[in-house]
């Protein structure tokens, strides 16, 4: 029987769920880099928009990350623990919604994988959970936004950094995963669930869930922070 570890959502406000393990496992189509049960969250406004505008760049080109709702939002510790690793200094690159830019970007995936963990995860922080042996990684963080360093003890809900668009990311979002090793290159993914969140499904009325994994395409927020 697989035991699931319970975490809190690593943010306030509303976020769109992508690559959910509720849809498939491995959630990102691979077991590499401890990603088996990973999940992505993209910040949205109350109209489910991920960006504050669309224009010719949305269709034909790249876009500045600053126009996206996620960019610069605080990312919070999902669990009590200790910071065991951080990586900063990767650039927050232009975002891509246009198919004209997404296709060549997808074709460059193999090259980024050869370049190593930083080219995939970008700026990231890894926490060792209390009790040891399990590690939570939060990746694609904003360059220069870190508020913690290795050795710091953190509590659930404590700010770690800001959401960015570093590493293998087509638009600002946060990727979180639980794993059995702090070294992403050899880690194996571990199942997790989230506690106390409100979920707006693609269809139907919102529900408050005591724990679970949100569905692909739903919008979630911590139950404490958003009653709308």
Short mmCIF file of C-alpha atoms in Angstrom, two decimals, residues 18-121:
data_model
loop_
_atom_site.label_atom_id
_atom_site.label_comp_id
_atom_site.label_asym_id
_atom_site.label_seq_id
_atom_site.Cartn_x
_atom_site.Cartn_y
_atom_site.Cartn_z
CA UNK A 18 -1.89 21.42 -14.68
CA UNK A 19 -0.15 18.04 -15.03
CA UNK A 20 -2.06 16.63 -12.08
CA UNK A 21 -1.33 13.07 -10.92
CA UNK A 22 -5.12 12.79 -10.50
CA UNK A 23 -5.18 12.57 -14.31
CA UNK A 24 -2.23 10.25 -14.91
CA UNK A 25 0.96 8.87 -13.36
CA UNK A 26 3.69 9.73 -14.19
CA UNK A 27 2.03 13.15 -14.15
CA UNK A 28 4.63 14.78 -16.40
CA UNK A 29 5.08 11.72 -18.60
CA UNK A 30 8.40 10.71 -17.01
CA UNK A 31 9.95 9.33 -13.84
CA UNK A 32 13.11 11.37 -14.36
CA UNK A 33 14.18 13.95 -11.75
CA UNK A 34 11.69 12.66 -9.17
CA UNK A 35 8.70 13.92 -11.19
CA UNK A 36 6.44 10.87 -10.98
CA UNK A 37 3.78 12.53 -8.77
CA UNK A 38 4.65 16.20 -9.42
CA UNK A 39 1.98 18.83 -10.02
CA UNK A 40 1.99 22.32 -11.57
CA UNK A 41 0.03 25.39 -10.51
CA UNK A 42 -0.46 28.50 -12.67
CA UNK A 43 -1.74 31.65 -10.97
CA UNK A 44 -5.06 33.00 -12.26
CA UNK A 45 -7.37 35.91 -11.55
CA UNK A 46 -11.04 35.55 -10.60
CA UNK A 47 -11.89 35.10 -14.31
CA UNK A 48 -9.47 32.14 -14.63
CA UNK A 49 -7.10 34.21 -16.76
CA UNK A 50 -3.38 33.41 -16.49
CA UNK A 51 -2.31 36.78 -17.93
CA UNK A 52 -3.65 40.32 -17.78
CA UNK A 53 -3.85 40.74 -21.55
CA UNK A 54 -3.61 39.10 -24.96
CA UNK A 55 -2.21 40.82 -28.04
CA UNK A 56 -0.22 40.09 -31.20
CA UNK A 57 2.64 38.68 -29.09
CA UNK A 58 0.31 36.05 -27.64
CA UNK A 59 -0.29 34.68 -31.15
CA UNK A 60 3.01 35.30 -32.91
CA UNK A 61 5.83 35.75 -30.40
CA UNK A 62 7.04 35.46 -26.82
CA UNK A 63 5.69 37.57 -23.95
CA UNK A 64 7.27 39.23 -20.90
CA UNK A 65 6.72 37.17 -17.74
CA UNK A 66 5.52 40.27 -15.89
CA UNK A 67 2.16 40.19 -17.68
CA UNK A 68 1.32 36.81 -16.11
CA UNK A 69 -0.68 36.56 -12.90
CA UNK A 70 1.73 34.06 -11.32
CA UNK A 71 4.87 36.10 -11.74
CA UNK A 72 6.09 37.50 -8.44
CA UNK A 73 3.41 35.84 -6.29
CA UNK A 74 4.80 34.53 -2.97
CA UNK A 75 5.58 30.81 -2.80
CA UNK A 76 5.12 29.38 0.68
CA UNK A 77 6.49 26.37 2.54
CA UNK A 78 4.01 23.50 2.08
CA UNK A 79 5.25 21.74 5.21
CA UNK A 80 7.42 22.18 8.29
CA UNK A 81 11.03 21.30 7.61
CA UNK A 82 14.55 22.48 6.97
CA UNK A 83 15.96 24.04 3.82
CA UNK A 84 18.59 21.61 2.53
CA UNK A 85 19.30 23.12 -0.90
CA UNK A 86 18.62 26.22 -2.96
CA UNK A 87 19.63 27.28 -6.45
CA UNK A 88 19.33 30.87 -7.67
CA UNK A 89 20.70 32.87 -10.59
CA UNK A 90 18.82 31.34 -13.52
CA UNK A 91 17.15 33.98 -15.68
CA UNK A 92 13.38 34.39 -15.82
CA UNK A 93 12.93 34.03 -19.55
CA UNK A 94 10.18 35.14 -21.92
CA UNK A 95 6.88 33.24 -21.73
CA UNK A 96 5.31 31.32 -24.61
CA UNK A 97 1.63 30.82 -25.43
CA UNK A 98 2.02 30.96 -29.21
CA UNK A 99 2.23 27.64 -31.05
CA UNK A 100 4.86 29.27 -33.25
CA UNK A 101 7.15 29.50 -30.22
CA UNK A 102 6.01 26.39 -28.34
CA UNK A 103 6.98 23.95 -31.11
CA UNK A 104 10.68 24.89 -31.29
CA UNK A 105 10.76 25.11 -27.50
CA UNK A 106 9.45 21.54 -27.23
CA UNK A 107 12.10 20.37 -29.67
CA UNK A 108 14.81 21.78 -27.38
CA UNK A 109 13.80 19.64 -24.38
CA UNK A 110 16.51 17.04 -24.93
CA UNK A 111 19.20 19.71 -25.01
CA UNK A 112 18.04 21.20 -21.71
CA UNK A 113 18.02 17.77 -20.09
CA UNK A 114 21.63 17.26 -21.17
CA UNK A 115 22.54 20.62 -19.61
CA UNK A 116 21.54 19.34 -16.17
CA UNK A 117 19.12 19.91 -13.31
CA UNK A 118 19.37 23.72 -13.27
CA UNK A 119 18.31 23.94 -16.93
CA UNK A 120 15.14 21.99 -16.10
CA UNK A 121 14.27 23.11 -12.56
#
